[in-house]
Tab-separated table of C-alpha atoms and ligand atoms in Angstrom:
chain	number	residue	atom	x	y	z
A	231	MET	CA	-15.140	12.974	-7.932
A	232	ILE	CA	-15.680	11.160	-11.583
A	233	LEU	CA	-16.847	13.967	-12.553
A	234	LYS	CA	-15.377	16.707	-11.159
A	235	GLY	CA	-13.140	19.443	-13.936
A	236	LYS	CA	-14.952	17.251	-16.547
A	237	HIS	CA	-15.998	19.822	-19.710
A	238	ILE	CA	-19.295	18.248	-21.661
A	239	VAL	CA	-21.675	20.057	-24.414
A	240	LEU	CA	-25.520	19.026	-23.586
A	241	GLY	CA	-27.492	19.026	-26.778
A	242	ILE	CA	-30.705	19.623	-26.193
A	243	SER	CA	-32.509	19.155	-28.981
A	244	GLY	CA	-37.134	19.650	-28.816
A	245	GLY	CA	-38.360	17.081	-27.636
A	246	ILE	CA	-40.775	16.762	-24.258
A	247	ALA	CA	-38.356	15.484	-22.551
A	248	ALA	CA	-36.361	18.152	-22.641
A	249	TYR	CA	-37.769	19.699	-19.797
A	250	LYS	CA	-35.620	16.734	-17.374
A	251	SER	CA	-32.140	18.211	-19.549
A	252	ALA	CA	-32.318	20.384	-16.955
A	253	THR	CA	-32.475	17.686	-13.710
A	254	LEU	CA	-29.445	16.150	-15.740
A	255	LEU	CA	-27.902	19.591	-16.149
A	256	ARG	CA	-28.180	19.985	-12.387
A	257	LEU	CA	-26.491	16.667	-11.636
A	258	LEU	CA	-23.523	16.989	-14.381
A	259	VAL	CA	-22.689	20.254	-12.288
A	260	LYS	CA	-23.417	18.725	-8.452
A	261	GLY	CA	-21.169	16.532	-9.653
A	262	GLY	CA	-18.065	19.749	-10.101
A	263	ALA	CA	-18.603	19.255	-14.873
A	264	GLU	CA	-18.944	22.428	-16.676
A	265	VAL	CA	-21.589	22.348	-18.728
A	266	GLN	CA	-22.380	23.932	-21.907
A	267	VAL	CA	-25.952	23.900	-22.953
A	268	VAL	CA	-26.525	24.099	-27.188
A	269	MET	CA	-30.287	24.119	-27.499
A	270	THR	CA	-31.736	23.330	-30.951
A	271	PRO	CA	-34.075	26.246	-32.696
A	272	SER	CA	-37.007	23.709	-31.463
A	273	GLY	CA	-35.670	22.958	-27.254
A	274	LYS	CA	-36.828	26.224	-27.147
A	275	GLU	CA	-40.087	25.844	-27.034
A	276	PHE	CA	-39.097	23.578	-24.389
A	277	ILE	CA	-37.388	24.671	-21.591
A	278	THR	CA	-36.029	28.003	-21.963
A	279	PRO	CA	-32.350	29.025	-21.787
A	280	VAL	CA	-32.924	30.627	-18.938
A	281	THR	CA	-33.226	28.042	-16.639
A	282	LEU	CA	-30.472	26.627	-18.222
A	283	SER	CA	-28.314	29.052	-18.168
A	284	ALA	CA	-29.007	29.280	-14.750
A	285	LEU	CA	-28.181	26.313	-13.758
A	286	SER	CA	-24.766	26.051	-15.927
A	287	GLY	CA	-23.877	29.530	-14.849
A	288	LYS	CA	-22.856	30.074	-18.900
A	289	PRO	CA	-24.685	31.081	-21.409
A	290	VAL	CA	-26.004	28.920	-23.271
A	291	VAL	CA	-25.791	28.615	-26.930
A	292	SER	CA	-28.325	28.225	-30.063
A	293	GLU	CA	-27.142	30.958	-32.311
A	294	PHE	CA	-24.108	30.916	-34.919
A	295	PHE	CA	-24.437	34.796	-33.641
A	296	THR	CA	-25.826	36.880	-31.208
A	297	ALA	CA	-28.162	39.017	-32.502
A	298	ASN	CA	-27.245	42.187	-30.406
A	299	THR	CA	-24.296	41.786	-29.969
A	300	GLY	CA	-22.865	40.485	-33.256
A	301	GLU	CA	-20.593	38.180	-31.389
A	302	TRP	CA	-20.373	34.591	-33.334
A	303	HIS	CA	-20.483	31.117	-31.216
A	304	SER	CA	-17.256	28.996	-32.390
A	305	HIS	CA	-18.636	24.851	-33.147
A	306	VAL	CA	-15.036	24.714	-34.089
A	307	ASP	CA	-14.045	25.668	-30.792
A	308	LEU	CA	-16.927	23.817	-28.583
A	309	GLY	CA	-15.965	20.303	-30.536
A	310	LEU	CA	-12.576	21.265	-28.722
A	311	TRP	CA	-13.247	23.067	-25.606
A	312	ALA	CA	-14.805	19.310	-25.096
A	313	ASP	CA	-14.472	16.087	-23.819
A	314	LEU	CA	-18.303	14.353	-23.961
A	315	MET	CA	-21.202	15.661	-25.814
A	316	VAL	CA	-24.052	14.136	-25.015
A	317	ILE	CA	-27.523	15.424	-26.287
A	318	ALA	CA	-30.125	13.828	-24.552
A	319	PRO	CA	-33.354	14.261	-25.937
A	320	ALA	CA	-32.138	13.737	-28.595
A	321	THR	CA	-35.510	14.310	-31.771
A	322	ALA	CA	-35.497	11.718	-34.425
A	323	SER	CA	-34.919	15.329	-36.831
A	324	THR	CA	-31.736	15.580	-34.577
A	325	LEU	CA	-30.223	11.736	-35.338
A	326	GLY	CA	-31.538	12.239	-39.251
A	327	LYS	CA	-29.062	15.670	-39.021
A	328	MET	CA	-25.991	14.420	-37.045
A	329	ALA	CA	-26.421	10.810	-39.212
A	330	ASN	CA	-26.592	12.746	-42.785
A	331	GLY	CA	-24.448	15.701	-41.989
A	332	ILE	CA	-27.085	18.114	-42.844
A	333	ALA	CA	-25.655	20.766	-40.254
A	334	ASP	CA	-28.245	23.106	-40.524
A	335	ASN	CA	-28.341	24.293	-36.442
A	336	MET	CA	-25.914	25.506	-33.703
A	337	LEU	CA	-26.305	21.621	-32.224
A	338	ILE	CA	-25.261	19.861	-35.943
A	339	THR	CA	-22.215	22.174	-36.899
A	340	THR	CA	-20.879	20.857	-32.918
A	341	TYR	CA	-21.778	17.207	-33.460
A	342	LEU	CA	-19.879	17.247	-36.796
A	343	SER	CA	-17.017	19.827	-35.549
A	344	ALA	CA	-16.642	16.811	-32.249
A	345	LYS	CA	-13.750	15.025	-31.103
A	346	GLU	CA	-14.681	13.472	-28.003
A	347	HIS	CA	-17.065	10.997	-27.937
A	348	VAL	CA	-20.273	11.305	-28.060
A	349	MET	CA	-23.212	10.170	-26.633
A	350	VAL	CA	-27.316	9.890	-27.843
A	351	ALA	CA	-30.690	9.644	-25.744
A	352	PRO	CA	-33.266	9.239	-28.267
A	353	SER	CA	-36.682	10.969	-26.968
A	354	MET	CA	-39.815	10.309	-29.594
A	355	ASP	CA	-43.160	8.681	-29.950
A	356	LEU	CA	-43.008	4.687	-30.207
A	357	ASP	CA	-43.731	4.525	-34.193
A	358	MET	CA	-41.156	7.201	-34.814
A	359	PHE	CA	-38.685	5.303	-33.004
A	360	ALA	CA	-39.252	2.189	-34.388
A	361	SER	CA	-39.833	3.537	-38.323
A	362	PRO	CA	-37.304	1.838	-40.558
A	363	SER	CA	-35.834	5.814	-41.712
A	364	THR	CA	-35.099	5.979	-37.330
A	365	GLN	CA	-33.661	2.655	-37.286
A	366	ARG	CA	-31.360	3.302	-40.197
A	367	ASN	CA	-30.209	6.904	-38.984
A	368	LEU	CA	-29.653	5.269	-35.323
A	369	ALA	CA	-26.797	2.398	-36.957
A	370	LEU	CA	-25.303	4.564	-39.007
A	371	LEU	CA	-24.725	6.851	-35.767
A	372	LYS	CA	-23.433	3.252	-33.896
A	373	ALA	CA	-21.070	2.475	-36.838
A	374	ASP	CA	-20.104	6.051	-36.711
A	375	GLY	CA	-19.438	5.647	-32.944
A	376	VAL	CA	-21.948	7.551	-31.380
A	377	GLU	CA	-23.004	5.972	-28.533
A	378	ILE	CA	-27.124	5.792	-28.542
A	379	ILE	CA	-28.741	5.675	-24.802
A	380	GLU	CA	-31.067	2.594	-25.362
A	381	PRO	CA	-34.622	4.470	-24.669
A	382	LYS	CA	-37.100	3.013	-21.877
A	383	SER	CA	-40.818	1.658	-22.466
A	384	GLY	CA	-43.325	3.451	-20.481
A	385	GLU	CA	-46.100	5.457	-21.342
A	386	LEU	CA	-45.680	7.834	-23.891
A	387	ALA	CA	-46.429	12.010	-24.623
A	388	SER	CA	-49.462	10.554	-27.028
A	389	HIS	CA	-50.606	8.571	-24.347
A	390	LEU	CA	-49.627	5.718	-26.215
A	391	VAL	CA	-47.601	2.937	-24.696
A	392	GLY	CA	-44.568	2.081	-26.248
A	393	LYS	CA	-40.503	2.557	-26.532
A	394	GLY	CA	-39.568	5.486	-26.951
A	395	ARG	CA	-39.519	7.266	-23.126
A	396	MET	CA	-36.190	8.993	-23.009
A	397	GLU	CA	-33.878	6.966	-20.101
A	398	GLU	CA	-34.314	9.058	-17.480
A	399	PRO	CA	-31.725	11.851	-15.529
A	400	GLU	CA	-29.655	9.794	-13.660
A	401	GLU	CA	-29.314	6.971	-15.618
A	402	ILE	CA	-27.890	9.023	-18.087
A	403	VAL	CA	-25.114	10.657	-14.992
A	404	ARG	CA	-24.411	6.959	-14.883
A	405	ARG	CA	-23.071	6.300	-18.470
A	406	ILE	CA	-21.418	9.416	-18.719
A	407	GLU	CA	-19.106	7.938	-14.954
A	408	ALA	CA	-18.952	4.859	-16.703
A	409	PHE	CA	-17.327	6.504	-19.937
A	410	PHE	CA	-14.951	8.689	-18.246
A	411	SER	CA	-14.114	5.713	-15.914
A	412	ARG	CA	-13.749	3.789	-19.191
A	413	CYS	CA	-11.728	6.575	-20.180
A	414	GLU	CA	-9.096	6.427	-17.193
A	415	SER	CA	-9.011	2.587	-17.198
A	416	LEU	CA	-5.507	2.355	-19.750
A	417	GLY	CA	-4.496	5.481	-18.476
A	418	GLY	CA	-0.040	5.228	-18.565
A	419	LYS	CA	-0.280	2.070	-20.854
A	420	LYS	CA	1.622	2.292	-24.151
A	421	VAL	CA	0.411	0.612	-27.010
A	422	LEU	CA	1.469	0.107	-30.582
A	423	VAL	CA	-1.429	-1.366	-32.832
A	424	THR	CA	-0.662	-2.619	-36.738
A	425	ALA	CA	-3.203	-1.672	-38.970
A	426	GLY	CA	-4.063	-2.343	-43.231
A	427	PRO	CA	-2.606	-3.683	-46.071
A	428	THR	CA	1.390	-3.570	-46.988
A	429	TYR	CA	2.035	-3.082	-50.165
A	430	GLU	CA	5.198	-5.155	-52.171
A	431	ASN	CA	6.229	-2.958	-55.101
A	432	ILE	CA	6.621	-4.593	-58.642
A	433	ASP	CA	7.600	-1.269	-59.999
A	434	PRO	CA	6.795	2.452	-59.715
A	435	VAL	CA	3.172	1.668	-61.091
A	436	ARG	CA	1.895	-1.865	-59.756
A	437	PHE	CA	2.701	-4.162	-55.986
A	438	ILE	CA	1.685	-6.753	-54.408
A	439	GLY	CA	-1.488	-5.935	-51.847
A	440	ASN	CA	-4.778	-7.255	-49.708
A	441	TYR	CA	-8.198	-5.492	-49.684
A	442	SER	CA	-7.088	-4.147	-45.440
A	443	SER	CA	-8.558	-1.035	-45.280
A	444	GLY	CA	-7.328	-0.453	-42.087
A	445	LYS	CA	-10.715	0.240	-39.919
A	446	MET	CA	-10.344	-2.857	-37.424
A	447	GLY	CA	-7.076	-1.476	-36.256
A	448	PHE	CA	-7.731	2.148	-36.533
A	449	ALA	CA	-10.834	0.944	-34.443
A	450	LEU	CA	-8.639	-0.403	-32.327
A	451	ALA	CA	-6.286	2.073	-31.694
A	452	GLY	CA	-9.310	4.552	-31.241
A	453	GLU	CA	-11.086	2.458	-28.361
A	454	LEU	CA	-7.393	2.403	-26.817
A	455	ALA	CA	-7.044	6.151	-26.376
A	456	ARG	CA	-10.188	6.711	-25.459
A	457	ARG	CA	-9.422	4.438	-22.468
A	458	GLY	CA	-6.465	6.478	-21.904
A	459	ALA	CA	-3.412	4.510	-23.854
A	460	GLU	CA	-0.394	5.887	-25.804
A	461	VAL	CA	-1.027	4.292	-28.964
A	462	THR	CA	1.557	4.066	-31.657
A	463	LEU	CA	-0.644	3.282	-34.972
A	464	VAL	CA	1.619	1.323	-37.947
A	465	ALA	CA	-0.799	1.960	-41.143
A	466	GLY	CA	-0.624	-0.193	-44.410
A	467	PRO	CA	-1.540	2.333	-47.053
A	468	CYS	CA	-4.795	3.106	-46.299
A	469	SER	CA	-7.532	6.523	-45.651
A	470	LEU	CA	-7.953	7.246	-42.802
A	471	PRO	CA	-8.383	9.821	-40.868
A	472	THR	CA	-5.651	9.899	-37.511
A	473	PRO	CA	-8.368	8.397	-34.381
A	474	PRO	CA	-8.781	11.280	-32.123
A	475	GLY	CA	-6.082	11.312	-28.434
A	476	LYS	CA	-2.749	10.021	-27.562
A	477	VAL	CA	-2.491	8.130	-30.684
A	478	SER	CA	0.700	8.631	-33.091
A	479	ARG	CA	0.746	7.418	-35.947
A	480	ILE	CA	3.743	6.190	-38.602
A	481	ASP	CA	2.442	5.166	-41.956
A	482	VAL	CA	4.415	2.707	-43.905
A	483	VAL	CA	4.745	0.541	-47.465
A	484	SER	CA	5.597	-2.555	-46.744
A	485	ALA	CA	5.856	-5.482	-44.620
A	486	LYS	CA	10.048	-4.966	-43.761
A	487	ASP	CA	8.309	-0.831	-43.445
A	488	MET	CA	6.782	-1.949	-40.889
A	489	LEU	CA	8.646	-4.082	-38.712
A	490	SER	CA	11.336	-1.493	-38.336
A	491	ALA	CA	8.808	0.791	-37.023
A	492	CYS	CA	7.473	-1.843	-34.969
A	493	GLU	CA	10.965	-3.415	-33.357
A	494	ALA	CA	12.210	0.315	-32.570
A	495	HIS	CA	8.359	1.358	-30.924
A	496	PHE	CA	8.129	-2.562	-29.155
A	497	ASP	CA	9.995	-2.154	-26.376
A	498	ASP	CA	9.013	0.758	-25.527
A	499	CYS	CA	5.254	-0.537	-24.984
A	500	ASP	CA	3.105	-3.116	-22.430
A	501	ALA	CA	1.233	-4.392	-25.302
A	502	ALA	CA	1.073	-4.817	-29.197
A	503	ILE	CA	-2.551	-5.464	-30.604
A	504	LEU	CA	-1.090	-6.754	-34.117
A	505	SER	CA	-4.313	-6.129	-36.412
A	506	ALA	CA	-2.570	-5.316	-40.050
A	507	ALA	CA	-2.876	-8.239	-43.271
A	508	VAL	CA	0.488	-8.432	-43.369
A	509	ALA	CA	2.056	-9.453	-47.486
A	510	ASP	CA	3.703	-13.229	-46.565
A	511	TYR	CA	5.676	-12.386	-49.990
A	512	ARG	CA	7.345	-10.423	-51.880
A	513	PRO	CA	9.180	-9.288	-54.868
A	514	GLU	CA	12.200	-10.594	-55.026
A	515	VAL	CA	13.190	-7.643	-57.357
A	516	CYS	CA	11.371	-4.353	-57.495
A	517	ALA	CA	11.895	-3.112	-61.149
A	518	GLU	CA	13.227	1.241	-61.394
A	519	SER	CA	11.443	1.554	-64.717
A	520	LYS	CA	7.910	0.472	-65.388
A	521	ILE	CA	8.007	-3.237	-66.437
A	522	LYS	CA	7.345	-3.263	-70.416
A	523	ARG	CA	4.294	-5.399	-71.508
A	524	GLU	CA	6.262	-8.139	-74.111
A	525	LYS	CA	4.747	-8.623	-77.003
A	526	GLU	CA	3.903	-11.899	-76.954
A	527	GLY	CA	3.633	-14.650	-73.679
A	528	ASP	CA	3.466	-15.088	-70.172
A	529	MET	CA	5.706	-13.327	-66.656
A	530	GLU	CA	6.907	-15.013	-64.635
A	531	MET	CA	8.041	-13.321	-60.803
A	532	ARG	CA	9.614	-15.092	-57.590
A	533	LEU	CA	8.674	-13.540	-54.444
A	534	VAL	CA	10.464	-14.114	-51.728
A	535	ARG	CA	9.428	-14.141	-47.856
A	536	ASN	CA	8.614	-11.660	-46.153
A	537	PRO	CA	9.989	-11.266	-42.366
A	538	ASP	CA	6.929	-11.783	-39.873
A	539	ILE	CA	6.547	-10.002	-37.335
A	540	ALA	CA	4.358	-11.435	-35.014
A	541	SER	CA	7.407	-14.328	-35.183
A	542	THR	CA	9.604	-10.940	-34.265
A	543	LEU	CA	8.339	-9.353	-31.600
A	544	GLY	CA	7.120	-12.386	-29.947
A	545	LYS	CA	10.581	-13.794	-29.375
A	546	ARG	CA	11.057	-10.656	-27.785
A	547	LYS	CA	8.434	-9.806	-26.006
A	548	GLY	CA	9.143	-10.046	-21.893
A	549	ASN	CA	6.027	-9.747	-20.121
A	550	ARG	CA	4.375	-7.207	-23.057
A	551	LEU	CA	1.193	-8.519	-23.921
A	552	LEU	CA	0.911	-9.599	-27.812
A	553	VAL	CA	-2.787	-10.403	-29.709
A	554	GLY	CA	-2.357	-11.323	-33.272
A	555	PHE	CA	-5.011	-11.341	-35.792
A	556	ALA	CA	-5.529	-14.796	-37.872
A	557	LEU	CA	-7.576	-14.623	-40.732
A	558	GLU	CA	-9.351	-18.148	-41.452
A	559	THR	CA	-10.949	-19.767	-44.762
A	560	ASP	CA	-11.002	-23.487	-43.198
A	561	ASN	CA	-10.237	-25.481	-40.092
A	562	GLU	CA	-10.872	-21.566	-38.639
A	563	VAL	CA	-9.351	-23.037	-34.842
A	564	GLU	CA	-7.446	-25.032	-35.892
A	565	ASN	CA	-5.745	-21.944	-37.172
A	566	ALA	CA	-5.333	-20.121	-35.156
A	567	LEU	CA	-4.793	-22.009	-32.264
A	568	GLY	CA	-1.234	-22.894	-34.151
A	569	LYS	CA	-0.324	-18.836	-34.841
A	570	MET	CA	-0.657	-18.170	-31.164
A	571	GLU	CA	1.789	-21.379	-30.921
A	572	ARG	CA	4.109	-20.089	-33.029
A	573	LYS	CA	4.001	-16.711	-33.143
A	574	ASN	CA	4.514	-16.624	-29.134
A	575	LEU	CA	0.622	-14.540	-28.360
A	576	ASP	CA	-0.861	-14.419	-25.594
A	577	MET	CA	-3.674	-14.092	-27.443
A	578	ILE	CA	-5.106	-14.529	-30.675
A	579	VAL	CA	-8.539	-13.137	-31.956
A	580	LEU	CA	-9.983	-15.227	-35.469
A	581	ASN	CA	-12.289	-14.004	-37.367
A	582	SER	CA	-13.295	-15.245	-41.092
A	583	LEU	CA	-13.610	-14.948	-44.208
A	584	LYS	CA	-16.253	-17.934	-44.819
A	585	ASP	CA	-19.416	-15.505	-42.163
A	586	PRO	CA	-20.648	-12.558	-44.661
A	587	GLU	CA	-20.176	-10.171	-41.710
A	588	ALA	CA	-16.588	-10.408	-41.425
A	589	GLY	CA	-13.499	-9.971	-42.696
A	590	PHE	CA	-11.692	-6.920	-45.102
A	591	ASN	CA	-13.438	-3.758	-45.872
A	592	LYS	CA	-16.642	-4.236	-43.812
A	593	ASP	CA	-17.833	-1.608	-40.780
A	594	THR	CA	-19.204	-5.027	-38.782
A	595	ASN	CA	-16.333	-8.204	-37.828
A	596	LYS	CA	-17.366	-11.680	-35.916
A	597	ILE	CA	-14.754	-12.565	-34.508
A	598	THR	CA	-13.816	-15.260	-31.434
A	599	ILE	CA	-10.849	-14.168	-28.950
A	600	ILE	CA	-8.619	-17.265	-27.600
A	601	ARG	CA	-6.156	-16.960	-25.126
A	602	ARG	CA	-2.830	-19.008	-23.924
A	603	ASP	CA	-4.565	-20.544	-21.194
A	604	GLY	CA	-7.482	-21.831	-23.517
A	605	GLU	CA	-10.779	-19.540	-22.689
A	606	GLN	CA	-12.762	-19.327	-25.806
A	607	MET	CA	-14.889	-16.259	-26.678
A	608	SER	CA	-17.531	-16.134	-29.371
A	609	PHE	CA	-18.682	-12.884	-30.141
A	610	PRO	CA	-21.670	-11.842	-32.557
A	611	SER	CA	-21.798	-9.594	-35.540
A	612	LYS	CA	-20.964	-6.184	-34.006
A	613	SER	CA	-19.586	-2.890	-35.506
A	614	LYS	CA	-15.694	-2.400	-36.017
A	615	GLN	CA	-15.714	-0.378	-32.960
A	616	GLU	CA	-17.979	-1.801	-30.762
A	617	VAL	CA	-15.418	-5.537	-31.056
A	618	ALA	CA	-11.904	-3.151	-30.188
A	619	GLY	CA	-14.291	-2.277	-27.063
A	620	ASP	CA	-14.203	-5.762	-26.520
A	621	ILE	CA	-10.567	-6.892	-27.207
A	622	VAL	CA	-9.299	-4.448	-25.234
A	623	ASP	CA	-11.441	-5.611	-21.906
A	624	CYS	CA	-10.466	-9.227	-22.826
A	625	MET	CA	-6.236	-7.589	-23.342
A	626	PHE	CA	-6.684	-5.939	-19.639
A	627	ARG	CA	-9.539	-7.634	-17.785
A	628	GLN	CA	-8.454	-8.311	-14.082
B	956	PMT	O1	-8.658	-3.168	-41.667
B	956	PMT	P1	-9.350	-4.251	-42.556
B	956	PMT	O2	-10.256	-4.035	-43.212
B	956	PMT	O3	-11.066	-3.393	-41.455
B	956	PMT	O4	-10.000	-5.934	-41.705
B	956	PMT	C1	-9.467	-6.280	-41.396
B	956	PMT	C2	-8.978	-7.270	-41.344
B	956	PMT	C3	-9.446	-8.592	-41.293
B	956	PMT	C4	-7.318	-7.320	-42.023
B	956	PMT	C5	-8.235	-8.168	-39.748
B	956	PMT	O5	-9.617	-8.674	-39.142
B	956	PMT	C6	-7.769	-9.496	-39.625
B	956	PMT	O6	-7.936	-10.764	-39.357
B	956	PMT	N1	-5.699	-9.109	-40.008
B	956	PMT	C7	-4.658	-9.892	-39.562
B	956	PMT	C8	-5.175	-10.238	-40.828
B	956	PMT	C9	-4.173	-11.126	-41.148
B	956	PMT	O7	-3.011	-10.571	-42.293
B	956	PMT	O8	-3.785	-12.934	-41.385
B	956	PMT	P2	-2.682	-14.141	-40.771
B	956	PMT	O9	-3.876	-15.241	-40.527
B	956	PMT	O10	-2.436	-14.005	-42.558
B	956	PMT	O11	-1.825	-13.297	-40.252
B	956	PMT	C10	-0.994	-13.972	-38.456
B	956	PMT	C11	-1.334	-12.555	-37.261
B	956	PMT	O12	0.352	-12.911	-37.751
B	956	PMT	C12	-1.656	-11.558	-37.896
B	956	PMT	O13	-1.748	-11.084	-36.599
B	956	PMT	C13	-1.146	-10.934	-39.275
B	956	PMT	O14	-0.967	-9.486	-38.676
B	956	PMT	C14	0.320	-11.462	-38.419
B	956	PMT	N2	1.273	-11.699	-39.740
B	956	PMT	C15	1.045	-12.206	-40.331
B	956	PMT	C16	2.721	-11.797	-41.496
B	956	PMT	C17	3.355	-11.838	-41.629
B	956	PMT	N3	4.288	-10.998	-42.920
B	956	PMT	N4	3.991	-10.744	-40.536
B	956	PMT	C18	2.695	-10.838	-39.369
B	956	PMT	O15	2.981	-9.923	-39.222
């Protein structure tokens, strides 16, 4: 029943596994989904649009225009209509174009306009799948948040045996159903997320800041929204796009601004995740005009303590779930435990600057989650999207 009324774009590119796409389409329609098929020109060589439009009850889209009527097919509208896009089969060429934004057919333009979650089910010969180029493209897509449905090992169209067979339609449907149940799992929950750095102004042209890009916090906001939560994202200065879904973003500059925004929204929330890298000190005075360089000598600046947002919220958290981060360079676990205690957190996410795949501005992170009850879970290095999934799983697990 979870598929009932869901809008799915089914992308089909030119691989022999396209014959299985008819079964996949049939299963989705039988489950109650509305499916719009979008094909690449070579996809049509493997299975006819007539078969697919008969199964979906909608004309298949594959060209930018319908030749005889001149009707324009809007990839943007398709992107807005869909709740999910699934590309099955996804050939090496289609994966490469998706990863690199080569928008030379309707399927890729639709993908580039997609605001919804995207899944790909690769299908190709074993050597093509194993090639560094395909693996590089898959890694790029994964970092962009695309869900990869790994191909299976078995006999391939070439009669060689190896990894490259598209996953079976029944299993793809199971993954789609799991995605939609995940989407609804946090329906009705409101979560506050802080992200990025804070800037503490020295004068109109200078500030004290740090290297946080906001990637970790934005990945968390995106993951929460994907699961149906309403997210208030309080973001320090960073240039990332707001994740899709119910995310209302409040841009702030300094720690004091961030605290005000958090205090204004905390009472209304069920949980808060504080992933921002907040400056602990700010200049006592912010000069109104640009500070001039003296002819000689050094300069001194007095710094005063910033408010601690986590501690402030921790004091009035009631039964809200409060999650902090700890960015450490040494005595990691001990320091993280101290922060969890002092700030009255329910859970702390430890990442260490000693890990080359963790921390500021990386696309990956390597975390240990420590819960109030003492349980510790260490994870291998993963993309920040996947790390966000692990954190949210751990917060809301039954
Ligand atoms: O943004 P990215 O480039 O993706 O990088 C992600 C990250 C490294 C910034 C993130 O993973 C992370 O570790 N964030 C917390 C960084 C930090 O400031 O850690 P901390 O150990 O100094 O602070 C502990 C906790 O107290 C944090 O939850 C922090 O948000 C909070 N804090 C700290 C100081 C302060 N004045 N107020 C706070 O609320």
